[in-house]
PDB file of C-alpha atoms and ligand atoms in Angstrom:
ATOM      1  CA  MET L 290     -36.884  14.909  17.692  1.00 78.00           C
ATOM      2  CA  LYS L 291     -34.360  13.247  20.006  1.00 93.00           C
ATOM      3  CA  LYS L 292     -31.737  11.275  18.102  1.00 97.00           C
ATOM      4  CA  LYS L 293     -31.222   7.590  18.745  1.00 98.00           C
ATOM      5  CA  ASP L 294     -27.900   6.266  20.032  1.00 98.00           C
ATOM      6  CA  ILE L 295     -25.665   5.720  16.976  1.00 98.00           C
ATOM      7  CA  PHE L 296     -23.952   2.749  18.651  1.00 98.00           C
ATOM      8  CA  THR L 297     -27.263   0.896  18.435  1.00 98.00           C
ATOM      9  CA  ALA L 298     -27.697   1.637  14.715  1.00 98.00           C
ATOM     10  CA  PRO L 299     -28.037  -1.587  12.711  1.00 98.00           C
ATOM     11  CA  PHE L 300     -25.599  -0.265  10.069  1.00 98.00           C
ATOM     12  CA  VAL L 301     -22.895   0.352  12.717  1.00 98.00           C
ATOM     13  CA  GLN L 302     -23.441  -3.055  14.287  1.00 98.00           C
ATOM     14  CA  GLU L 303     -23.447  -4.762  10.877  1.00 98.00           C
ATOM     15  CA  MET L 304     -20.124  -3.081  10.061  1.00 99.00           C
ATOM     16  CA  GLU L 305     -18.719  -4.293  13.394  1.00 98.00           C
ATOM     17  CA  ASP L 306     -19.874  -7.856  12.762  1.00 98.00           C
ATOM     18  CA  THR L 307     -18.759  -7.943   9.131  1.00 98.00           C
ATOM     19  CA  THR L 308     -15.255  -6.605   9.821  1.00 99.00           C
ATOM     20  CA  ALA L 309     -14.910  -9.063  12.725  1.00 98.00           C
ATOM     21  CA  ASN L 310     -15.911 -11.967  10.477  1.00 98.00           C
ATOM     22  CA  MET L 311     -13.566 -10.872   7.707  1.00 98.00           C
ATOM     23  CA  TYR L 312     -10.705 -10.592  10.183  1.00 98.00           C
ATOM     24  CA  ARG L 313     -11.522 -13.997  11.649  1.00 98.00           C
ATOM     25  CA  LEU L 314     -11.338 -15.555   8.186  1.00 98.00           C
ATOM     26  CA  GLY L 315      -7.863 -14.139   7.599  1.00 98.00           C
ATOM     27  CA  TRP L 316      -8.909 -11.806   4.824  1.00 98.00           C
ATOM     28  CA  ASP L 317      -7.801  -8.619   6.586  1.00 98.00           C
ATOM     29  CA  GLU L 318      -4.423  -8.724   8.240  1.00 98.00           C
ATOM     30  CA  ARG L 319      -3.248  -5.510   9.925  1.00 98.00           C
ATOM     31  CA  ASN L 320      -5.065  -2.623   8.170  1.00 98.00           C
ATOM     32  CA  GLY L 321      -5.778  -4.726   5.076  1.00 98.00           C
ATOM     33  CA  GLY L 322      -9.186  -4.247   3.526  1.00 98.00           C
ATOM     34  CA  ASN L 323     -11.851  -1.556   3.533  1.00 98.00           C
ATOM     35  CA  ILE L 324     -15.641  -1.307   3.262  1.00 99.00           C
ATOM     36  CA  SER L 325     -18.029   1.404   2.112  1.00 99.00           C
ATOM     37  CA  TYR L 326     -21.766   1.079   2.717  1.00 99.00           C
ATOM     38  CA  LEU L 327     -24.301   3.471   1.197  1.00 99.00           C
ATOM     39  CA  LEU L 328     -26.870   4.616   3.776  1.00 99.00           C
ATOM     40  CA  PRO L 329     -30.299   6.129   3.104  1.00 98.00           C
ATOM     41  CA  GLU L 330     -30.518   9.706   4.431  1.00 98.00           C
ATOM     42  CA  GLU L 331     -33.615   8.900   6.526  1.00 98.00           C
ATOM     43  CA  GLU L 332     -31.720   6.161   8.308  1.00 98.00           C
ATOM     44  CA  VAL L 333     -28.741   8.391   9.119  1.00 98.00           C
ATOM     45  CA  ALA L 334     -31.116  11.163  10.263  1.00 98.00           C
ATOM     46  CA  GLU L 335     -32.520   8.899  12.983  1.00 98.00           C
ATOM     47  CA  TYR L 336     -29.106   9.013  14.677  1.00 98.00           C
ATOM     48  CA  LEU L 337     -27.259  12.159  13.574  1.00 98.00           C
ATOM     49  CA  ASP L 338     -27.954  15.856  13.065  1.00 98.00           C
ATOM     50  CA  LEU L 339     -27.301  16.134   9.339  1.00 98.00           C
ATOM     51  CA  HIS L 340     -26.346  19.823   9.699  1.00 98.00           C
ATOM     52  CA  GLU L 341     -23.475  19.095  12.070  1.00 98.00           C
ATOM     53  CA  VAL L 342     -20.368  18.545   9.969  1.00 98.00           C
ATOM     54  CA  ILE L 343     -17.346  17.656  12.112  1.00 98.00           C
ATOM     55  CA  ARG L 344     -14.721  18.075   9.382  1.00 98.00           C
ATOM     56  CA  ARG L 345     -14.514  18.562   5.630  1.00 98.00           C
ATOM     57  CA  ILE L 346     -11.986  16.275   3.943  1.00 98.00           C
ATOM     58  CA  PRO L 347     -11.014  16.611   0.261  1.00 98.00           C
ATOM     59  CA  THR L 348     -11.250  13.294  -1.599  1.00 97.00           C
ATOM     60  CA  GLY L 349      -8.948  14.126  -4.518  1.00 96.00           C
ATOM     61  CA  PHE L 350     -11.422  13.017  -7.184  1.00 97.00           C
ATOM     62  CA  ASP L 351     -14.790  13.918  -8.581  1.00 97.00           C
ATOM     63  CA  ALA L 352     -17.752  11.844  -7.362  1.00 98.00           C
ATOM     64  CA  LYS L 353     -20.523  14.087  -8.737  1.00 98.00           C
ATOM     65  CA  PRO L 354     -23.099  11.283  -9.219  1.00 98.00           C
ATOM     66  CA  LEU L 355     -22.862  10.672  -5.456  1.00 98.00           C
ATOM     67  CA  ILE L 356     -23.439  14.260  -4.267  1.00 98.00           C
ATOM     68  CA  GLY L 357     -25.553  14.219  -1.111  1.00 98.00           C
ATOM     69  CA  LYS L 358     -25.092  10.475  -0.594  1.00 98.00           C
ATOM     70  CA  TYR L 359     -24.101   9.057   2.788  1.00 99.00           C
ATOM     71  CA  PHE L 360     -21.606   6.265   3.384  1.00 99.00           C
ATOM     72  CA  ILE L 361     -20.250   4.519   6.436  1.00 99.00           C
ATOM     73  CA  VAL L 362     -16.630   3.673   5.618  1.00 99.00           C
ATOM     74  CA  THR L 363     -13.636   2.095   7.306  1.00 99.00           C
ATOM     75  CA  GLY L 364     -10.710   4.338   8.225  1.00 98.00           C
ATOM     76  CA  THR L 365      -7.297   4.311   6.614  1.00 98.00           C
ATOM     77  CA  GLY L 366      -4.670   2.454   8.603  1.00 98.00           C
ATOM     78  CA  LYS L 367      -7.317   0.990  10.883  1.00 98.00           C
ATOM     79  CA  TYR L 368      -7.395  -2.703  11.735  1.00 98.00           C
ATOM     80  CA  PHE L 369     -10.566  -4.693  11.014  1.00 98.00           C
ATOM     81  CA  LYS L 370      -9.924  -6.631  14.224  1.00 98.00           C
ATOM     82  CA  ASN L 371     -10.434  -3.408  16.225  1.00 98.00           C
ATOM     83  CA  VAL L 372     -13.684  -2.143  14.677  1.00 98.00           C
ATOM     84  CA  LYS L 373     -15.924  -4.096  17.017  1.00 98.00           C
ATOM     85  CA  GLY L 374     -15.447  -2.408  20.364  1.00 94.00           C
ATOM     86  CA  ASP L 375     -14.337   0.966  18.983  1.00 98.00           C
ATOM     87  CA  PRO L 376     -16.401   1.768  15.895  1.00 98.00           C
ATOM     88  CA  GLU L 377     -16.185   5.534  16.486  1.00 98.00           C
ATOM     89  CA  THR L 378     -12.405   5.538  15.927  1.00 98.00           C
ATOM     90  CA  ASN L 379     -12.248   2.961  13.159  1.00 99.00           C
ATOM     91  CA  LEU L 380     -15.313   3.951  11.114  1.00 99.00           C
ATOM     92  CA  GLY L 381     -16.702   7.215   9.810  1.00 99.00           C
ATOM     93  CA  ILE L 382     -19.956   8.429   8.284  1.00 99.00           C
ATOM     94  CA  ILE L 383     -19.408  10.797   5.379  1.00 99.00           C
ATOM     95  CA  ARG L 384     -21.615  12.717   2.978  1.00 99.00           C
ATOM     96  CA  ILE L 385     -20.385  13.717  -0.472  1.00 98.00           C
ATOM     97  CA  ALA L 386     -20.572  17.529  -0.536  1.00 98.00           C
ATOM     98  CA  GLU L 387     -22.095  19.755  -3.224  1.00 98.00           C
ATOM     99  CA  ASP L 388     -18.728  20.128  -5.001  1.00 98.00           C
ATOM    100  CA  GLY L 389     -18.474  16.338  -5.485  1.00 98.00           C
ATOM    101  CA  THR L 390     -14.849  16.375  -4.302  1.00 98.00           C
ATOM    102  CA  THR L 391     -15.228  16.853  -0.548  1.00 98.00           C
ATOM    103  CA  ALA L 392     -16.352  14.378   2.092  1.00 98.00           C
ATOM    104  CA  GLU L 393     -18.261  15.890   5.001  1.00 98.00           C
ATOM    105  CA  LEU L 394     -17.587  13.907   8.151  1.00 99.00           C
ATOM    106  CA  LEU L 395     -20.714  13.541  10.289  1.00 98.00           C
ATOM    107  CA  TRP L 396     -19.517  10.939  12.763  1.00 99.00           C
ATOM    108  CA  GLY L 397     -16.464   8.810  13.564  1.00 98.00           C
ATOM    109  CA  PHE L 398     -12.732   8.887  12.784  1.00 98.00           C
ATOM    110  CA  ALA L 399     -12.622  10.143  16.374  1.00 98.00           C
ATOM    111  CA  ASP L 400      -8.822  10.177  16.605  1.00 98.00           C
ATOM    112  CA  GLY L 401      -8.543  12.655  13.726  1.00 98.00           C
ATOM    113  CA  GLY L 402      -8.272   9.859  11.153  1.00 98.00           C
ATOM    114  CA  ARG L 403      -9.777   9.757   7.703  1.00 98.00           C
ATOM    115  CA  PHE L 404     -11.482   7.395   5.302  1.00 98.00           C
ATOM    116  CA  THR L 405      -9.697   4.515   3.589  1.00 98.00           C
ATOM    117  CA  SER L 406      -6.981   5.323   1.072  1.00 98.00           C
ATOM    118  CA  GLU L 407      -9.013   3.246  -1.384  1.00 98.00           C
ATOM    119  CA  LEU L 408     -11.945   5.690  -1.376  1.00 98.00           C
ATOM    120  CA  PRO L 409     -11.461   6.385  -5.139  1.00 97.00           C
ATOM    121  CA  ALA L 410     -11.943   2.681  -6.000  1.00 98.00           C
ATOM    122  CA  HIS L 411     -14.903   2.474  -3.614  1.00 98.00           C
ATOM    123  CA  LEU L 412     -16.835   5.540  -4.710  1.00 98.00           C
ATOM    124  CA  MET L 413     -16.096   5.064  -8.398  1.00 98.00           C
ATOM    125  CA  SER L 414     -17.255   1.440  -8.041  1.00 98.00           C
ATOM    126  CA  HIS L 415     -20.450   2.590  -6.315  1.00 98.00           C
ATOM    127  CA  ILE L 416     -21.127   4.875  -9.279  1.00 98.00           C
ATOM    128  CA  SER L 417     -20.605   1.949 -11.690  1.00 98.00           C
ATOM    129  CA  ARG L 418     -22.680  -0.540  -9.741  1.00 98.00           C
ATOM    130  CA  LEU L 419     -25.543   1.914  -9.207  1.00 98.00           C
ATOM    131  CA  SER L 420     -25.632   2.505 -12.957  1.00 98.00           C
ATOM    132  CA  VAL L 421     -26.370  -1.203 -13.538  1.00 98.00           C
ATOM    133  CA  ASP L 422     -28.067  -2.062 -10.217  1.00 98.00           C
ATOM    134  CA  PRO L 423     -29.822   0.819  -8.425  1.00 98.00           C
ATOM    135  CA  GLU L 424     -30.073  -1.357  -5.296  1.00 98.00           C
ATOM    136  CA  ASN L 425     -26.319  -1.815  -4.863  1.00 98.00           C
ATOM    137  CA  ARG L 426     -25.120  -0.426  -1.528  1.00 98.00           C
ATOM    138  CA  VAL L 427     -21.886  -2.148  -0.580  1.00 99.00           C
ATOM    139  CA  VAL L 428     -18.338  -2.221  -1.907  1.00 99.00           C
ATOM    140  CA  MET L 429     -15.865  -4.366  -0.001  1.00 98.00           C
ATOM    141  CA  HIS L 430     -12.129  -4.893  -0.461  1.00 98.00           C
ATOM    142  CA  CYS L 431      -9.984  -7.514   1.266  1.00 99.00           C
ATOM    143  CA  HIS L 432      -6.940  -9.761   0.908  1.00 99.00           C
ATOM    144  CA  PRO L 433      -8.274 -13.353   0.913  1.00 98.00           C
ATOM    145  CA  THR L 434      -5.322 -15.722   1.220  1.00 98.00           C
ATOM    146  CA  ASN L 435      -6.050 -18.309  -1.456  1.00 98.00           C
ATOM    147  CA  LEU L 436      -7.387 -15.870  -4.027  1.00 98.00           C
ATOM    148  CA  LEU L 437      -4.206 -13.875  -3.571  1.00 98.00           C
ATOM    149  CA  ALA L 438      -2.092 -17.039  -3.911  1.00 98.00           C
ATOM    150  CA  MET L 439      -3.983 -17.988  -7.057  1.00 98.00           C
ATOM    151  CA  THR L 440      -2.996 -14.732  -8.763  1.00 99.00           C
ATOM    152  CA  TYR L 441       0.655 -15.858  -8.506  1.00 98.00           C
ATOM    153  CA  VAL L 442       0.136 -19.126 -10.360  1.00 98.00           C
ATOM    154  CA  HIS L 443      -2.883 -18.691 -12.655  1.00 98.00           C
ATOM    155  CA  PRO L 444      -3.031 -16.634 -15.876  1.00 98.00           C
ATOM    156  CA  LEU L 445      -4.578 -13.221 -15.189  1.00 98.00           C
ATOM    157  CA  ASP L 446      -7.037 -13.363 -18.075  1.00 98.00           C
ATOM    158  CA  THR L 447     -10.589 -12.514 -16.921  1.00 98.00           C
ATOM    159  CA  ASN L 448     -12.273 -15.303 -18.908  1.00 98.00           C
ATOM    160  CA  GLU L 449      -9.734 -17.992 -17.977  1.00 98.00           C
ATOM    161  CA  PHE L 450      -9.731 -16.968 -14.321  1.00 99.00           C
ATOM    162  CA  THR L 451     -13.536 -16.978 -14.186  1.00 99.00           C
ATOM    163  CA  HIS L 452     -13.749 -20.369 -15.887  1.00 98.00           C
ATOM    164  CA  THR L 453     -11.282 -21.904 -13.441  1.00 98.00           C
ATOM    165  CA  LEU L 454     -13.163 -20.516 -10.432  1.00 99.00           C
ATOM    166  CA  TRP L 455     -16.506 -21.743 -11.800  1.00 98.00           C
ATOM    167  CA  GLN L 456     -15.027 -25.238 -12.049  1.00 98.00           C
ATOM    168  CA  MET L 457     -13.950 -25.239  -8.411  1.00 98.00           C
ATOM    169  CA  SER L 458     -17.336 -25.891  -6.868  1.00 98.00           C
ATOM    170  CA  THR L 459     -20.772 -26.571  -8.249  1.00 98.00           C
ATOM    171  CA  GLU L 460     -22.465 -23.420  -7.014  1.00 96.00           C
ATOM    172  CA  CYS L 461     -19.856 -20.893  -8.187  1.00 98.00           C
ATOM    173  CA  VAL L 462     -21.517 -20.225 -11.519  1.00 98.00           C
ATOM    174  CA  VAL L 463     -24.798 -19.692  -9.676  1.00 98.00           C
ATOM    175  CA  VAL L 464     -23.348 -17.289  -7.070  1.00 98.00           C
ATOM    176  CA  PHE L 465     -21.258 -15.244  -9.498  1.00 99.00           C
ATOM    177  CA  PRO L 466     -22.621 -15.800 -13.031  1.00 98.00           C
ATOM    178  CA  ASP L 467     -21.175 -12.378 -13.886  1.00 98.00           C
ATOM    179  CA  GLY L 468     -17.696 -13.854 -13.294  1.00 98.00           C
ATOM    180  CA  VAL L 469     -14.689 -12.073 -11.877  1.00 99.00           C
ATOM    181  CA  GLU L 470     -12.821  -9.298 -13.630  1.00 99.00           C
ATOM    182  CA  VAL L 471      -9.045  -9.444 -13.243  1.00 99.00           C
ATOM    183  CA  LEU L 472      -6.791  -6.400 -13.150  1.00 98.00           C
ATOM    184  CA  PRO L 473      -2.997  -6.649 -13.401  1.00 98.00           C
ATOM    185  CA  TRP L 474      -0.865  -5.294 -10.572  1.00 98.00           C
ATOM    186  CA  MET L 475      -1.486  -1.566 -10.238  1.00 98.00           C
ATOM    187  CA  LEU L 476      -0.505   0.980  -7.630  1.00 98.00           C
ATOM    188  CA  CYS L 477      -3.177   0.858  -4.930  1.00 98.00           C
ATOM    189  CA  GLY L 478      -4.840   3.917  -3.421  1.00 97.00           C
ATOM    190  CA  THR L 479      -4.720   5.848  -6.704  1.00 98.00           C
ATOM    191  CA  ASN L 480      -7.442   7.311  -8.872  1.00 97.00           C
ATOM    192  CA  ALA L 481      -6.072   5.164 -11.741  1.00 98.00           C
ATOM    193  CA  ILE L 482      -6.766   1.853  -9.982  1.00 98.00           C
ATOM    194  CA  GLY L 483     -10.112   3.324  -8.899  1.00 98.00           C
ATOM    195  CA  GLU L 484     -11.076   4.098 -12.479  1.00 98.00           C
ATOM    196  CA  ALA L 485      -9.931   0.670 -13.700  1.00 98.00           C
ATOM    197  CA  THR L 486     -11.853  -1.099 -10.917  1.00 98.00           C
ATOM    198  CA  ALA L 487     -14.982   0.929 -11.565  1.00 98.00           C
ATOM    199  CA  GLU L 488     -14.801   0.157 -15.270  1.00 98.00           C
ATOM    200  CA  CYS L 489     -14.699  -3.575 -14.414  1.00 98.00           C
ATOM    201  CA  MET L 490     -17.606  -3.092 -11.985  1.00 98.00           C
ATOM    202  CA  THR L 491     -19.913  -2.215 -14.883  1.00 98.00           C
ATOM    203  CA  ARG L 492     -19.598  -5.878 -15.963  1.00 98.00           C
ATOM    204  CA  ALA L 493     -19.099  -7.824 -12.727  1.00 98.00           C
ATOM    205  CA  ARG L 494     -19.491  -7.487  -8.968  1.00 98.00           C
ATOM    206  CA  SER L 495     -16.093  -9.083  -8.283  1.00 99.00           C
ATOM    207  CA  VAL L 496     -12.785  -7.551  -9.307  1.00 99.00           C
ATOM    208  CA  VAL L 497      -9.481  -9.272  -8.605  1.00 99.00           C
ATOM    209  CA  TRP L 498      -6.466  -7.067  -8.005  1.00 98.00           C
ATOM    210  CA  ALA L 499      -3.588  -9.354  -8.986  1.00 98.00           C
ATOM    211  CA  LEU L 500      -1.039  -9.892  -6.219  1.00 98.00           C
ATOM    212  CA  HIS L 501      -3.156  -7.765  -3.867  1.00 98.00           C
ATOM    213  CA  GLY L 502      -6.731  -8.854  -3.217  1.00 98.00           C
ATOM    214  CA  LEU L 503     -10.351  -8.711  -4.188  1.00 99.00           C
ATOM    215  CA  TYR L 504     -13.234  -6.245  -4.530  1.00 98.00           C
ATOM    216  CA  GLY L 505     -16.812  -7.409  -4.105  1.00 99.00           C
ATOM    217  CA  ALA L 506     -20.060  -5.472  -4.384  1.00 99.00           C
ATOM    218  CA  GLY L 507     -23.621  -6.190  -3.336  1.00 98.00           C
ATOM    219  CA  LYS L 508     -27.005  -4.923  -2.214  1.00 98.00           C
ATOM    220  CA  THR L 509     -26.205  -5.748   1.421  1.00 98.00           C
ATOM    221  CA  LEU L 510     -23.129  -6.433   3.519  1.00 98.00           C
ATOM    222  CA  ASP L 511     -24.213 -10.068   3.646  1.00 98.00           C
ATOM    223  CA  GLU L 512     -24.464 -10.325  -0.117  1.00 98.00           C
ATOM    224  CA  ALA L 513     -21.029  -8.764  -0.739  1.00 99.00           C
ATOM    225  CA  PHE L 514     -19.545 -10.915   2.038  1.00 99.00           C
ATOM    226  CA  GLY L 515     -21.106 -14.062   0.577  1.00 98.00           C
ATOM    227  CA  LEU L 516     -19.708 -13.236  -2.830  1.00 99.00           C
ATOM    228  CA  VAL L 517     -16.167 -12.782  -1.498  1.00 99.00           C
ATOM    229  CA  GLU L 518     -16.569 -15.928   0.591  1.00 98.00           C
ATOM    230  CA  THR L 519     -17.598 -17.982  -2.445  1.00 98.00           C
ATOM    231  CA  VAL L 520     -14.786 -16.665  -4.657  1.00 99.00           C
ATOM    232  CA  GLU L 521     -12.275 -17.340  -1.888  1.00 99.00           C
ATOM    233  CA  LYS L 522     -13.682 -20.854  -1.334  1.00 98.00           C
ATOM    234  CA  ALA L 523     -13.233 -21.591  -5.049  1.00 98.00           C
ATOM    235  CA  ALA L 524      -9.676 -20.225  -4.960  1.00 99.00           C
ATOM    236  CA  THR L 525      -9.005 -22.444  -1.947  1.00 98.00           C
ATOM    237  CA  ILE L 526     -10.099 -25.561  -3.849  1.00 98.00           C
ATOM    238  CA  TYR L 527      -7.914 -24.426  -6.740  1.00 98.00           C
ATOM    239  CA  MET L 528      -4.862 -23.994  -4.519  1.00 98.00           C
ATOM    240  CA  LEU L 529      -5.479 -27.347  -2.807  1.00 98.00           C
ATOM    241  CA  THR L 530      -5.549 -29.113  -6.166  1.00 98.00           C
ATOM    242  CA  ALA L 531      -3.246 -26.956  -8.313  1.00 97.00           C
ATOM    243  CA  GLY L 532      -0.152 -29.134  -7.958  1.00 94.00           C
ATOM    244  CA  LEU L 533      -2.073 -32.397  -8.269  1.00 98.00           C
ATOM    245  CA  LYS L 534      -3.192 -34.354 -11.312  1.00 97.00           C
ATOM    246  CA  ARG L 535      -6.827 -33.418 -11.840  1.00 95.00           C
ATOM    247  CA  ILE L 536      -8.875 -36.393 -13.015  1.00 98.00           C
ATOM    248  CA  ASN L 537     -12.395 -34.976 -12.527  1.00 98.00           C
ATOM    249  CA  THR L 538     -13.926 -31.631 -13.299  1.00 98.00           C
ATOM    250  CA  ILE L 539     -17.229 -29.793 -13.659  1.00 98.00           C
ATOM    251  CA  THR L 540     -17.845 -29.604 -17.393  1.00 98.00           C
ATOM    252  CA  ASP L 541     -19.198 -26.660 -19.344  1.00 98.00           C
ATOM    253  CA  ASP L 542     -22.287 -28.725 -20.131  1.00 98.00           C
ATOM    254  CA  GLN L 543     -22.906 -29.285 -16.418  1.00 98.00           C
ATOM    255  CA  MET L 544     -22.565 -25.553 -15.785  1.00 98.00           C
ATOM    256  CA  LYS L 545     -25.146 -24.938 -18.517  1.00 98.00           C
ATOM    257  CA  GLN L 546     -27.489 -27.341 -16.709  1.00 98.00           C
ATOM    258  CA  LEU L 547     -26.950 -25.330 -13.496  1.00 98.00           C
ATOM    259  CA  ALA L 548     -27.776 -22.139 -15.377  1.00 98.00           C
ATOM    260  CA  VAL L 549     -31.130 -23.602 -16.450  1.00 98.00           C
ATOM    261  CA  ARG L 550     -31.871 -25.094 -13.037  1.00 98.00           C
ATOM    262  CA  PHE L 551     -31.149 -21.807 -11.195  1.00 98.00           C
ATOM    263  CA  SER L 552     -32.377 -19.432 -13.934  1.00 98.00           C
ATOM    264  CA  ILE L 553     -29.116 -17.537 -14.241  1.00 98.00           C
ATOM    265  CA  THR L 554     -27.255 -16.330 -17.312  1.00 98.00           C
ATOM    266  CA  PRO L 555     -23.527 -17.090 -17.170  1.00 98.00           C
ATOM    267  CA  ARG L 556     -21.369 -14.297 -18.509  1.00 98.00           C
ATOM    268  CA  ALA L 557     -20.943 -14.690 -22.266  1.00 98.00           C
ATOM    269  CA  GLY L 558     -17.732 -15.966 -23.799  1.00 97.00           C
ATOM    270  CA  ILE L 559     -16.665 -18.335 -21.027  1.00 98.00           C
ATOM    271  CA  LEU L 560     -18.566 -21.620 -21.493  1.00 98.00           C
ATOM    272  CA  LYS L 561     -17.934 -23.503 -24.720  1.00 96.00           C
TER     273      LYS L 561
HETATM  274  P1  13P B  84      -6.532   1.437   4.100  1.00 51.16           P
HETATM  275  O1  13P B  84      -5.954   1.146   5.482  1.00 51.16           O
HETATM  276  O2  13P B  84      -6.192   2.823   3.627  1.00 51.16           O
HETATM  277  O3  13P B  84      -8.004   1.143   4.044  1.00 51.16           O
HETATM  278  O4  13P B  84      -5.802   0.474   3.072  1.00 51.16           O
HETATM  279  C1  13P B  84      -5.843  -0.929   3.223  1.00 51.16           C
HETATM  280  C2  13P B  84      -5.723  -1.652   1.951  1.00 51.16           C
HETATM  281  O5  13P B  84      -6.110  -2.806   1.866  1.00 51.16           O
HETATM  282  C3  13P B  84      -5.132  -0.951   0.782  1.00 51.16           C
HETATM  283  O6  13P B  84      -5.401  -1.636  -0.404  1.00 51.16           O
HETATM  284 ZN1   ZN B  85      -5.720  -3.808  -0.054  1.00 51.16          ZN
END
């Protein structure tokens, strides 16, 4: 059967639109940020010959639970601002090979490039999220300005950080009842930060990398984007009010009322 034009694929166009929006919001300066998006084989097969592997690239870690899975991912060193207009250079479609440690490139990275340096954190996080939510498909990393600023002035305790963010706008507890996990500064691009992030991802869809940025996961690009957007909005309110005397707040009791109203269960151990 004749293959469809990959440039018309909804998953390519969604990646173009999402990276453009993230850039526009100031979350992804220069090459900052990366996205991985799990694609069903049938969908990829509409556009690509699955037997045609362009290159085999070692990943440097074992992703056995993802063998045979397909991802569209951003390239290392590539700028989010350039994805729309040249997706074939800035994005790639990979399949995790039978050995679990090789990525088979099926499309993209046209200038000889390779997947994001944060692939360990992405794939390990996919494994974690899929273990608690079989519908999860997206892992997204970026450098949102106010969230990043907040990690310089707020204690890096997961419960305290989550509580503060929940207080910053009424719908936070509804959008991320699982809270945000906070990791201390760690060397990025390593398997170690990947393992730590993935461990956090078993409990929450948002993981803060102190002094660096944020990871968000979701079933769709929209859902992961909306999560990051809401966390960053809360951090913005925090930074706008941090030096000021706060005379009003959302109370724990009010958050409990929201939980009932929206049928969500706030992460345990945070509300008094
Ligand atoms: P990449 O260009 O390798 O995706 O890295 C960007 C980044 O944000 C590292 O944390
Ligand atoms: Zn980063």
